PDB file of C-alpha atoms and ligand atoms in Angstrom:
ATOM      1  CA  MET A 146       0.000   0.000   0.000  1.00  0.00           C
ATOM      2  CA  LEU A 147       1.351   3.452  -0.908  1.00  0.00           C
ATOM      3  CA  VAL A 148       1.340   5.734   2.130  1.00  0.00           C
ATOM      4  CA  THR A 149       1.630   9.435   1.324  1.00  0.00           C
ATOM      5  CA  THR A 150       2.109  12.120   3.921  1.00  0.00           C
ATOM      6  CA  ARG A 151       0.209  15.307   3.444  1.00  0.00           C
ATOM      7  CA  LEU A 152       2.009  18.619   3.827  1.00  0.00           C
ATOM      8  CA  VAL A 153       0.290  21.385   5.740  1.00  0.00           C
ATOM      9  CA  ALA A 154       1.169  25.009   4.952  1.00  0.00           C
ATOM     10  CA  ILE A 155       0.191  27.730   7.395  1.00  0.00           C
ATOM     11  CA  THR A 156       0.075  31.176   5.828  1.00  0.00           C
ATOM     12  CA  ARG A 157      -1.334  34.523   6.920  1.00  0.00           C
ATOM     13  CA  ALA A 158      -2.901  37.242   4.810  1.00  0.00           C
ATOM     14  CA  VAL A 159      -0.842  40.401   4.236  1.00  0.00           C
ATOM     15  CA  SER A 160      -1.483  43.234   6.696  1.00  0.00           C
ATOM     16  CA  PRO A 161      -2.671  46.474   5.069  1.00  0.00           C
ATOM     17  CA  LYS A 162       0.056  48.127   7.209  1.00  0.00           C
ATOM     18  CA  ILE A 163       2.893  46.118   5.629  1.00  0.00           C
ATOM     19  CA  GLY A 164       4.463  49.435   4.618  1.00  0.00           C
ATOM     20  CA  GLN A 165       5.328  49.985   8.311  1.00  0.00           C
ATOM     21  CA  CYS A 166       7.355  46.752   8.486  1.00  0.00           C
ATOM     22  CA  GLU A 167      10.685  46.290  10.222  1.00  0.00           C
ATOM     23  CA  LEU A 168      13.660  46.956   7.940  1.00  0.00           C
ATOM     24  CA  THR A 169      17.312  46.195   8.645  1.00  0.00           C
ATOM     25  CA  HIS A 170      19.305  46.079   5.412  1.00  0.00           C
ATOM     26  CA  LEU A 171      16.949  47.793   2.968  1.00  0.00           C
ATOM     27  CA  GLU A 172      15.971  51.422   2.433  1.00  0.00           C
ATOM     28  CA  ARG A 173      12.254  51.974   3.005  1.00  0.00           C
ATOM     29  CA  GLN A 174      10.264  52.094  -0.243  1.00  0.00           C
ATOM     30  CA  ALA A 175       6.505  52.501  -0.644  1.00  0.00           C
ATOM     31  CA  ILE A 176       4.821  49.080  -0.631  1.00  0.00           C
ATOM     32  CA  ASP A 177       1.608  48.578  -2.583  1.00  0.00           C
ATOM     33  CA  ALA A 178      -0.330  46.458  -0.059  1.00  0.00           C
ATOM     34  CA  ARG A 179      -2.832  45.319  -2.684  1.00  0.00           C
ATOM     35  CA  LEU A 180      -0.110  44.146  -5.020  1.00  0.00           C
ATOM     36  CA  ALA A 181       1.610  42.427  -2.093  1.00  0.00           C
ATOM     37  CA  GLN A 182      -1.711  40.684  -1.318  1.00  0.00           C
ATOM     38  CA  ALA A 183      -2.092  39.594  -4.950  1.00  0.00           C
ATOM     39  CA  GLN A 184       1.476  38.236  -5.051  1.00  0.00           C
ATOM     40  CA  HIS A 185       0.880  36.456  -1.768  1.00  0.00           C
ATOM     41  CA  GLY A 186      -2.231  34.853  -3.284  1.00  0.00           C
ATOM     42  CA  GLN A 187      -0.132  33.532  -6.183  1.00  0.00           C
ATOM     43  CA  TYR A 188       2.379  32.163  -3.723  1.00  0.00           C
ATOM     44  CA  GLU A 189      -0.395  30.368  -1.834  1.00  0.00           C
ATOM     45  CA  ALA A 190      -1.743  28.978  -5.115  1.00  0.00           C
ATOM     46  CA  CYS A 191       1.718  27.658  -5.873  1.00  0.00           C
ATOM     47  CA  LEU A 192       1.854  25.882  -2.482  1.00  0.00           C
ATOM     48  CA  ALA A 193      -1.578  24.375  -3.076  1.00  0.00           C
ATOM     49  CA  GLY A 194      -0.523  23.301  -6.585  1.00  0.00           C
ATOM     50  CA  LEU A 195       2.406  21.425  -5.037  1.00  0.00           C
ATOM     51  CA  GLY A 196       0.010  19.510  -2.826  1.00  0.00           C
ATOM     52  CA  CYS A 197       0.042  21.510   0.411  1.00  0.00           C
ATOM     53  CA  GLU A 198      -3.134  21.720   2.458  1.00  0.00           C
ATOM     54  CA  LEU A 199      -3.412  25.449   3.150  1.00  0.00           C
ATOM     55  CA  HIS A 200      -4.376  26.814   6.573  1.00  0.00           C
ATOM     56  CA  ARG A 201      -4.766  30.527   5.933  1.00  0.00           C
ATOM     57  CA  LEU A 202      -4.808  32.677   9.047  1.00  0.00           C
ATOM     58  CA  PRO A 203      -6.751  35.937   8.898  1.00  0.00           C
ATOM     59  CA  ALA A 204      -4.722  39.138   8.587  1.00  0.00           C
ATOM     60  CA  GLU A 205      -3.520  40.833  11.767  1.00  0.00           C
ATOM     61  CA  PRO A 206      -4.111  44.370  10.527  1.00  0.00           C
ATOM     62  CA  ASP A 207      -2.048  46.033  13.266  1.00  0.00           C
ATOM     63  CA  LEU A 208       0.982  43.753  12.900  1.00  0.00           C
ATOM     64  CA  PRO A 209       2.799  44.930   9.747  1.00  0.00           C
ATOM     65  CA  ASP A 210       5.154  41.928   9.436  1.00  0.00           C
ATOM     66  CA  SER A 211       2.633  39.228  10.335  1.00  0.00           C
ATOM     67  CA  VAL A 212       2.559  37.704   6.832  1.00  0.00           C
ATOM     68  CA  PHE A 213       6.067  36.384   7.562  1.00  0.00           C
ATOM     69  CA  VAL A 214       4.829  33.464   9.667  1.00  0.00           C
ATOM     70  CA  GLU A 215       8.073  31.522   9.313  1.00  0.00           C
ATOM     71  CA  ASP A 216       9.657  33.628  12.021  1.00  0.00           C
ATOM     72  CA  THR A 217       7.087  32.715  14.677  1.00  0.00           C
ATOM     73  CA  ALA A 218       7.608  28.952  14.951  1.00  0.00           C
ATOM     74  CA  VAL A 219       9.809  25.986  14.151  1.00  0.00           C
ATOM     75  CA  VAL A 220       7.815  22.849  13.383  1.00  0.00           C
ATOM     76  CA  LEU A 221       9.491  19.460  13.668  1.00  0.00           C
ATOM     77  CA  ASP A 222       7.817  16.056  13.533  1.00  0.00           C
ATOM     78  CA  GLU A 223       8.141  15.692  17.306  1.00  0.00           C
ATOM     79  CA  LEU A 224       7.103  19.158  18.502  1.00  0.00           C
ATOM     80  CA  ALA A 225       6.613  22.778  17.476  1.00  0.00           C
ATOM     81  CA  ILE A 226       8.652  25.509  19.118  1.00  0.00           C
ATOM     82  CA  ILE A 227       6.957  28.885  19.313  1.00  0.00           C
ATOM     83  CA  THR A 228       9.711  31.453  18.952  1.00  0.00           C
ATOM     84  CA  ARG A 229      10.334  34.760  20.659  1.00  0.00           C
ATOM     85  CA  PRO A 230      11.093  37.055  17.691  1.00  0.00           C
ATOM     86  CA  GLY A 231      14.067  39.351  18.040  1.00  0.00           C
ATOM     87  CA  ALA A 232      12.075  42.427  16.984  1.00  0.00           C
ATOM     88  CA  ALA A 233       9.737  43.395  19.855  1.00  0.00           C
ATOM     89  CA  SER A 234       7.127  44.630  17.350  1.00  0.00           C
ATOM     90  CA  ARG A 235       6.796  41.056  16.070  1.00  0.00           C
ATOM     91  CA  ARG A 236       6.269  39.239  19.384  1.00  0.00           C
ATOM     92  CA  PRO A 237       2.454  39.572  19.350  1.00  0.00           C
ATOM     93  CA  GLU A 238       2.433  37.535  16.120  1.00  0.00           C
ATOM     94  CA  THR A 239       3.167  34.279  17.934  1.00  0.00           C
ATOM     95  CA  GLU A 240      -0.078  33.848  19.884  1.00  0.00           C
ATOM     96  CA  SER A 241      -2.331  33.118  16.906  1.00  0.00           C
ATOM     97  CA  VAL A 242       0.301  30.882  15.319  1.00  0.00           C
ATOM     98  CA  ALA A 243       0.526  28.857  18.540  1.00  0.00           C
ATOM     99  CA  ARG A 244      -3.252  28.390  18.403  1.00  0.00           C
ATOM    100  CA  ALA A 245      -3.051  27.267  14.786  1.00  0.00           C
ATOM    101  CA  LEU A 246      -0.293  24.737  15.535  1.00  0.00           C
ATOM    102  CA  GLU A 247      -1.836  23.276  18.684  1.00  0.00           C
ATOM    103  CA  PRO A 248      -3.989  20.701  16.837  1.00  0.00           C
ATOM    104  CA  PHE A 249      -0.895  19.376  15.043  1.00  0.00           C
ATOM    105  CA  ARG A 250       1.958  19.279  17.564  1.00  0.00           C
ATOM    106  CA  ARG A 251       2.936  19.480  21.204  1.00  0.00           C
ATOM    107  CA  LEU A 252       4.093  23.060  21.785  1.00  0.00           C
ATOM    108  CA  ALA A 253       7.237  24.368  23.463  1.00  0.00           C
ATOM    109  CA  PHE A 254       8.267  28.005  23.806  1.00  0.00           C
ATOM    110  CA  VAL A 255      11.410  30.132  23.591  1.00  0.00           C
ATOM    111  CA  ARG A 256      11.483  32.203  26.808  1.00  0.00           C
ATOM    112  CA  PRO A 257      13.249  35.451  27.779  1.00  0.00           C
ATOM    113  CA  PRO A 258      16.105  36.273  27.565  1.00  0.00           C
ATOM    114  CA  GLY A 259      16.150  34.021  24.501  1.00  0.00           C
ATOM    115  CA  THR A 260      15.222  35.391  21.100  1.00  0.00           C
ATOM    116  CA  LEU A 261      14.847  33.401  17.922  1.00  0.00           C
ATOM    117  CA  ASP A 262      13.381  34.078  14.478  1.00  0.00           C
ATOM    118  CA  GLY A 263      12.381  30.995  12.491  1.00  0.00           C
ATOM    119  CA  GLY A 264      14.125  32.551   9.489  1.00  0.00           C
ATOM    120  CA  ASP A 265      17.410  31.888  11.284  1.00  0.00           C
ATOM    121  CA  LEU A 266      16.891  28.150  11.455  1.00  0.00           C
ATOM    122  CA  LEU A 267      17.887  25.797   8.653  1.00  0.00           C
ATOM    123  CA  HIS A 268      16.652  22.241   9.150  1.00  0.00           C
ATOM    124  CA  ALA A 269      18.453  19.643   7.036  1.00  0.00           C
ATOM    125  CA  GLY A 270      18.177  16.037   8.159  1.00  0.00           C
ATOM    126  CA  ARG A 271      18.813  15.798  11.911  1.00  0.00           C
ATOM    127  CA  VAL A 272      20.865  19.020  12.005  1.00  0.00           C
ATOM    128  CA  LEU A 273      19.379  22.381  12.920  1.00  0.00           C
ATOM    129  CA  THR A 274      21.734  25.212  11.981  1.00  0.00           C
ATOM    130  CA  ILE A 275      20.826  28.498  13.657  1.00  0.00           C
ATOM    131  CA  GLY A 276      22.148  31.899  12.612  1.00  0.00           C
ATOM    132  CA  LEU A 277      23.455  34.119  15.347  1.00  0.00           C
ATOM    133  CA  SER A 278      21.905  37.238  13.860  1.00  0.00           C
ATOM    134  CA  GLY A 279      20.514  40.563  14.949  1.00  0.00           C
ATOM    135  CA  ARG A 280      17.312  38.622  15.766  1.00  0.00           C
ATOM    136  CA  SER A 281      18.416  35.291  17.288  1.00  0.00           C
ATOM    137  CA  ASN A 282      20.718  35.241  20.301  1.00  0.00           C
ATOM    138  CA  GLN A 283      22.874  32.678  22.070  1.00  0.00           C
ATOM    139  CA  ALA A 284      20.246  32.125  24.797  1.00  0.00           C
ATOM    140  CA  GLY A 285      17.681  31.300  22.103  1.00  0.00           C
ATOM    141  CA  ILE A 286      20.079  28.828  20.511  1.00  0.00           C
ATOM    142  CA  GLU A 287      20.783  27.165  23.885  1.00  0.00           C
ATOM    143  CA  GLN A 288      17.054  26.815  24.576  1.00  0.00           C
ATOM    144  CA  MET A 289      16.530  25.217  21.162  1.00  0.00           C
ATOM    145  CA  ARG A 290      19.372  22.818  21.877  1.00  0.00           C
ATOM    146  CA  ARG A 291      17.799  21.725  25.173  1.00  0.00           C
ATOM    147  CA  LEU A 292      14.392  21.282  23.533  1.00  0.00           C
ATOM    148  CA  VAL A 293      15.434  19.237  20.509  1.00  0.00           C
ATOM    149  CA  GLU A 294      18.532  17.255  21.519  1.00  0.00           C
ATOM    150  CA  PRO A 295      16.397  14.661  23.358  1.00  0.00           C
ATOM    151  CA  TYR A 296      14.875  13.815  19.944  1.00  0.00           C
ATOM    152  CA  GLY A 297      18.261  13.231  18.344  1.00  0.00           C
ATOM    153  CA  TYR A 298      18.752  16.582  16.599  1.00  0.00           C
ATOM    154  CA  ARG A 299      22.091  18.363  16.626  1.00  0.00           C
ATOM    155  CA  VAL A 300      22.032  22.165  16.949  1.00  0.00           C
ATOM    156  CA  GLU A 301      24.834  24.249  15.420  1.00  0.00           C
ATOM    157  CA  GLY A 302      25.074  28.010  15.967  1.00  0.00           C
ATOM    158  CA  VAL A 303      26.671  29.956  13.122  1.00  0.00           C
ATOM    159  CA  PRO A 304      27.679  33.628  12.873  1.00  0.00           C
ATOM    160  CA  LEU A 305      26.226  35.728  10.052  1.00  0.00           C
ATOM    161  CA  ALA A 306      27.433  38.932   8.429  1.00  0.00           C
ATOM    162  CA  GLY A 307      25.551  41.312   6.182  1.00  0.00           C
ATOM    163  CA  CYS A 308      22.067  39.772   6.042  1.00  0.00           C
ATOM    164  CA  LEU A 309      18.886  39.592   8.110  1.00  0.00           C
ATOM    165  CA  HIS A 310      18.495  35.857   8.721  1.00  0.00           C
ATOM    166  CA  LEU A 311      20.414  32.635   8.111  1.00  0.00           C
ATOM    167  CA  LYS A 312      17.900  31.731   5.409  1.00  0.00           C
ATOM    168  CA  SER A 313      18.691  34.997   3.602  1.00  0.00           C
ATOM    169  CA  ALA A 314      22.133  33.416   3.122  1.00  0.00           C
ATOM    170  CA  VAL A 315      21.447  29.704   2.693  1.00  0.00           C
ATOM    171  CA  THR A 316      18.473  27.414   2.038  1.00  0.00           C
ATOM    172  CA  GLN A 317      17.937  23.794   1.121  1.00  0.00           C
ATOM    173  CA  VAL A 318      17.114  23.143  -2.549  1.00  0.00           C
ATOM    174  CA  ALA A 319      17.320  19.311  -2.604  1.00  0.00           C
ATOM    175  CA  GLU A 320      17.837  16.630   0.014  1.00  0.00           C
ATOM    176  CA  ASP A 321      21.609  16.913  -0.340  1.00  0.00           C
ATOM    177  CA  MET A 322      21.979  20.446  -1.758  1.00  0.00           C
ATOM    178  CA  LEU A 323      22.039  23.980  -0.412  1.00  0.00           C
ATOM    179  CA  LEU A 324      21.865  27.314  -2.234  1.00  0.00           C
ATOM    180  CA  ILE A 325      24.275  29.732  -0.580  1.00  0.00           C
ATOM    181  CA  ASN A 326      25.743  33.222  -0.554  1.00  0.00           C
ATOM    182  CA  ARG A 327      29.160  32.623   1.011  1.00  0.00           C
ATOM    183  CA  GLU A 328      29.727  36.347   1.527  1.00  0.00           C
ATOM    184  CA  TRP A 329      27.220  36.100   4.389  1.00  0.00           C
ATOM    185  CA  VAL A 330      27.774  32.664   5.904  1.00  0.00           C
ATOM    186  CA  ASP A 331      30.716  30.265   5.947  1.00  0.00           C
ATOM    187  CA  GLY A 332      29.821  27.259   3.776  1.00  0.00           C
ATOM    188  CA  ARG A 333      32.357  24.997   5.474  1.00  0.00           C
ATOM    189  CA  ILE A 334      29.991  24.167   8.337  1.00  0.00           C
ATOM    190  CA  PHE A 335      27.609  22.339   5.985  1.00  0.00           C
ATOM    191  CA  GLN A 336      29.626  19.127   5.849  1.00  0.00           C
ATOM    192  CA  GLY A 337      28.348  16.417   3.529  1.00  0.00           C
ATOM    193  CA  LEU A 338      26.008  18.708   1.559  1.00  0.00           C
ATOM    194  CA  LYS A 339      26.608  20.011  -1.969  1.00  0.00           C
ATOM    195  CA  LEU A 340      26.617  23.791  -2.273  1.00  0.00           C
ATOM    196  CA  ILE A 341      25.313  25.867  -5.182  1.00  0.00           C
ATOM    197  CA  ASP A 342      26.530  29.461  -5.086  1.00  0.00           C
ATOM    198  CA  VAL A 343      24.201  32.332  -5.944  1.00  0.00           C
ATOM    199  CA  ASP A 344      25.227  34.331  -8.989  1.00  0.00           C
ATOM    200  CA  PRO A 345      27.547  37.131  -7.763  1.00  0.00           C
ATOM    201  CA  GLU A 346      25.215  39.707  -9.344  1.00  0.00           C
ATOM    202  CA  GLU A 347      22.291  38.381  -7.266  1.00  0.00           C
ATOM    203  CA  PRO A 348      23.397  38.484  -3.612  1.00  0.00           C
ATOM    204  CA  LEU A 349      19.802  38.238  -2.324  1.00  0.00           C
ATOM    205  CA  ALA A 350      19.104  35.077  -4.331  1.00  0.00           C
ATOM    206  CA  ALA A 351      19.776  32.382  -1.705  1.00  0.00           C
ATOM    207  CA  ASN A 352      16.252  32.251  -0.293  1.00  0.00           C
ATOM    208  CA  ALA A 353      14.430  29.361  -1.987  1.00  0.00           C
ATOM    209  CA  LEU A 354      11.594  27.203  -0.673  1.00  0.00           C
ATOM    210  CA  LEU A 355      11.769  23.450  -1.207  1.00  0.00           C
ATOM    211  CA  VAL A 356       8.325  21.794  -1.243  1.00  0.00           C
ATOM    212  CA  GLY A 357       8.403  18.092  -2.014  1.00  0.00           C
ATOM    213  CA  GLY A 358      10.821  17.889  -4.930  1.00  0.00           C
ATOM    214  CA  THR A 359      10.193  21.397  -6.293  1.00  0.00           C
ATOM    215  CA  VAL A 360      11.734  24.729  -5.401  1.00  0.00           C
ATOM    216  CA  ILE A 361       9.524  27.821  -5.216  1.00  0.00           C
ATOM    217  CA  TYR A 362      11.757  30.668  -6.267  1.00  0.00           C
ATOM    218  CA  PRO A 363      11.511  34.472  -6.773  1.00  0.00           C
ATOM    219  CA  ALA A 364      11.276  35.633 -10.383  1.00  0.00           C
ATOM    220  CA  ASP A 365      13.839  38.355  -9.620  1.00  0.00           C
ATOM    221  CA  TYR A 366      16.900  36.082  -9.820  1.00  0.00           C
ATOM    222  CA  PRO A 367      17.104  34.539 -13.318  1.00  0.00           C
ATOM    223  CA  ARG A 368      20.872  33.959 -13.238  1.00  0.00           C
ATOM    224  CA  THR A 369      20.756  31.921 -10.044  1.00  0.00           C
ATOM    225  CA  ARG A 370      17.625  30.174 -11.266  1.00  0.00           C
ATOM    226  CA  ARG A 371      19.655  28.950 -14.239  1.00  0.00           C
ATOM    227  CA  ARG A 372      22.239  27.532 -11.839  1.00  0.00           C
ATOM    228  CA  LEU A 373      19.502  25.627 -10.000  1.00  0.00           C
ATOM    229  CA  GLU A 374      18.089  24.229 -13.219  1.00  0.00           C
ATOM    230  CA  GLU A 375      21.548  23.218 -14.427  1.00  0.00           C
ATOM    231  CA  ALA A 376      21.887  21.246 -11.178  1.00  0.00           C
ATOM    232  CA  GLY A 377      18.737  19.309 -12.137  1.00  0.00           C
ATOM    233  CA  ILE A 378      16.395  21.099  -9.742  1.00  0.00           C
ATOM    234  CA  SER A 379      12.784  21.679 -10.718  1.00  0.00           C
ATOM    235  CA  VAL A 380      11.929  25.356 -10.151  1.00  0.00           C
ATOM    236  CA  GLN A 381       8.613  27.227 -10.065  1.00  0.00           C
ATOM    237  CA  THR A 382       8.974  30.984 -10.061  1.00  0.00           C
ATOM    238  CA  VAL A 383       6.719  33.420  -8.222  1.00  0.00           C
ATOM    239  CA  ASP A 384       6.705  37.201  -8.357  1.00  0.00           C
ATOM    240  CA  VAL A 385       7.201  38.339  -4.755  1.00  0.00           C
ATOM    241  CA  SER A 386       8.812  41.689  -5.548  1.00  0.00           C
ATOM    242  CA  GLU A 387       6.441  43.677  -3.313  1.00  0.00           C
ATOM    243  CA  LEU A 388       7.017  41.380  -0.318  1.00  0.00           C
ATOM    244  CA  ALA A 389      10.769  41.654  -0.967  1.00  0.00           C
ATOM    245  CA  LYS A 390      10.528  45.415  -0.240  1.00  0.00           C
ATOM    246  CA  ALA A 391       9.586  44.347   3.314  1.00  0.00           C
ATOM    247  CA  GLU A 392      12.749  42.192   3.411  1.00  0.00           C
ATOM    248  CA  GLY A 393      10.717  39.004   3.045  1.00  0.00           C
ATOM    249  CA  GLY A 394      11.454  36.062   0.790  1.00  0.00           C
ATOM    250  CA  VAL A 395       9.740  32.826  -0.187  1.00  0.00           C
ATOM    251  CA  THR A 396      10.545  30.809   2.940  1.00  0.00           C
ATOM    252  CA  CYS A 397       9.217  33.557   5.237  1.00  0.00           C
ATOM    253  CA  CYS A 398       5.593  33.398   4.109  1.00  0.00           C
ATOM    254  CA  SER A 399       4.718  29.887   5.264  1.00  0.00           C
ATOM    255  CA  LEU A 400       5.217  27.217   7.889  1.00  0.00           C
ATOM    256  CA  ILE A 401       5.293  23.869   6.116  1.00  0.00           C
ATOM    257  CA  PHE A 402       5.219  20.545   7.917  1.00  0.00           C
ATOM    258  CA  ARG A 403       4.058  16.967   7.609  1.00  0.00           C
ATOM    259  CA  GLU A 404       0.610  16.043   8.813  1.00  0.00           C
ATOM    260  CA  LEU A 405       1.333  13.051  11.056  1.00  0.00           C
TER     261      LEU A 405
HETATM  262  C1  CIR B 689      11.378  41.706   9.477  1.00  0.00           C
HETATM  263  O1  CIR B 689      12.317  42.516   9.417  1.00  0.00           O
HETATM  264  O2  CIR B 689      11.196  41.013  10.474  1.00  0.00           O
HETATM  265  C2  CIR B 689      10.442  41.602   8.297  1.00  0.00           C
HETATM  266  N1  CIR B 689      10.300  42.898   7.686  1.00  0.00           N
HETATM  267  C3  CIR B 689      10.956  40.601   7.304  1.00  0.00           C
HETATM  268  C4  CIR B 689      10.995  39.212   7.849  1.00  0.00           C
HETATM  269  C5  CIR B 689      11.385  38.217   6.830  1.00  0.00           C
HETATM  270  N2  CIR B 689      11.390  36.923   7.394  1.00  0.00           N
HETATM  271  C6  CIR B 689      12.232  35.959   7.057  1.00  0.00           C
HETATM  272  O3  CIR B 689      13.153  36.182   6.279  1.00  0.00           O
HETATM  273  N3  CIR B 689      12.123  34.797   7.652  1.00  0.00           N
END
């Protein structure tokens, strides 16, 4: 008998106040909230087309960054960890995500003084690599280690330079392959995995979202896309240019996990 596991994707509608988002490495530009909502809808359609069961949370109108649900939780098969985002303005986002995850997983929580953004955590096999960024601190990493080591995961902290989150610098694009910008993170820690470098003209191109065997990828980076395709990776592009003005990428807009 063929047993297939369904993937659940939690997303949240774009706040009409997205223009007031947190920004760290980008200059503020006007964001067309309606266009951002339309692009987000296409992104959700892409997830559904790849077989994800969508759980769409209603917008949190007063939380500008709340579309970026990735930062609020880390979902493993064994448990879900509700984070404590590094930006204080984003901490109220976690409550509704915890409620949405409760039916699926036992919950654990990052507590003060720990901070952690889900965008800083790269999960490949039984290794969780966590970026020591402006958002995630050593106490957050230690708490994660205590929570997940009993389940056989190894936690590695890694310094970052020049980008917001670890997954701005490196993401998984196949079981054994990562897409990386080595200007921002040292590739040598990813032992045993093949590395594809972003095109030097596209430094922001390392954020890709692997769903099943397909990578959801921003239309803005055609040169790096070619590198992915040359490596045999199946790519579906989405236009997320308006969300990118809020410093968001394709991993940030969903929490994807197996329905057990
Ligand atoms: C922030 O600065 O928190 C948001 N404007 C962007 C968050 C993007 N999230 C992600 O990369 N995981």
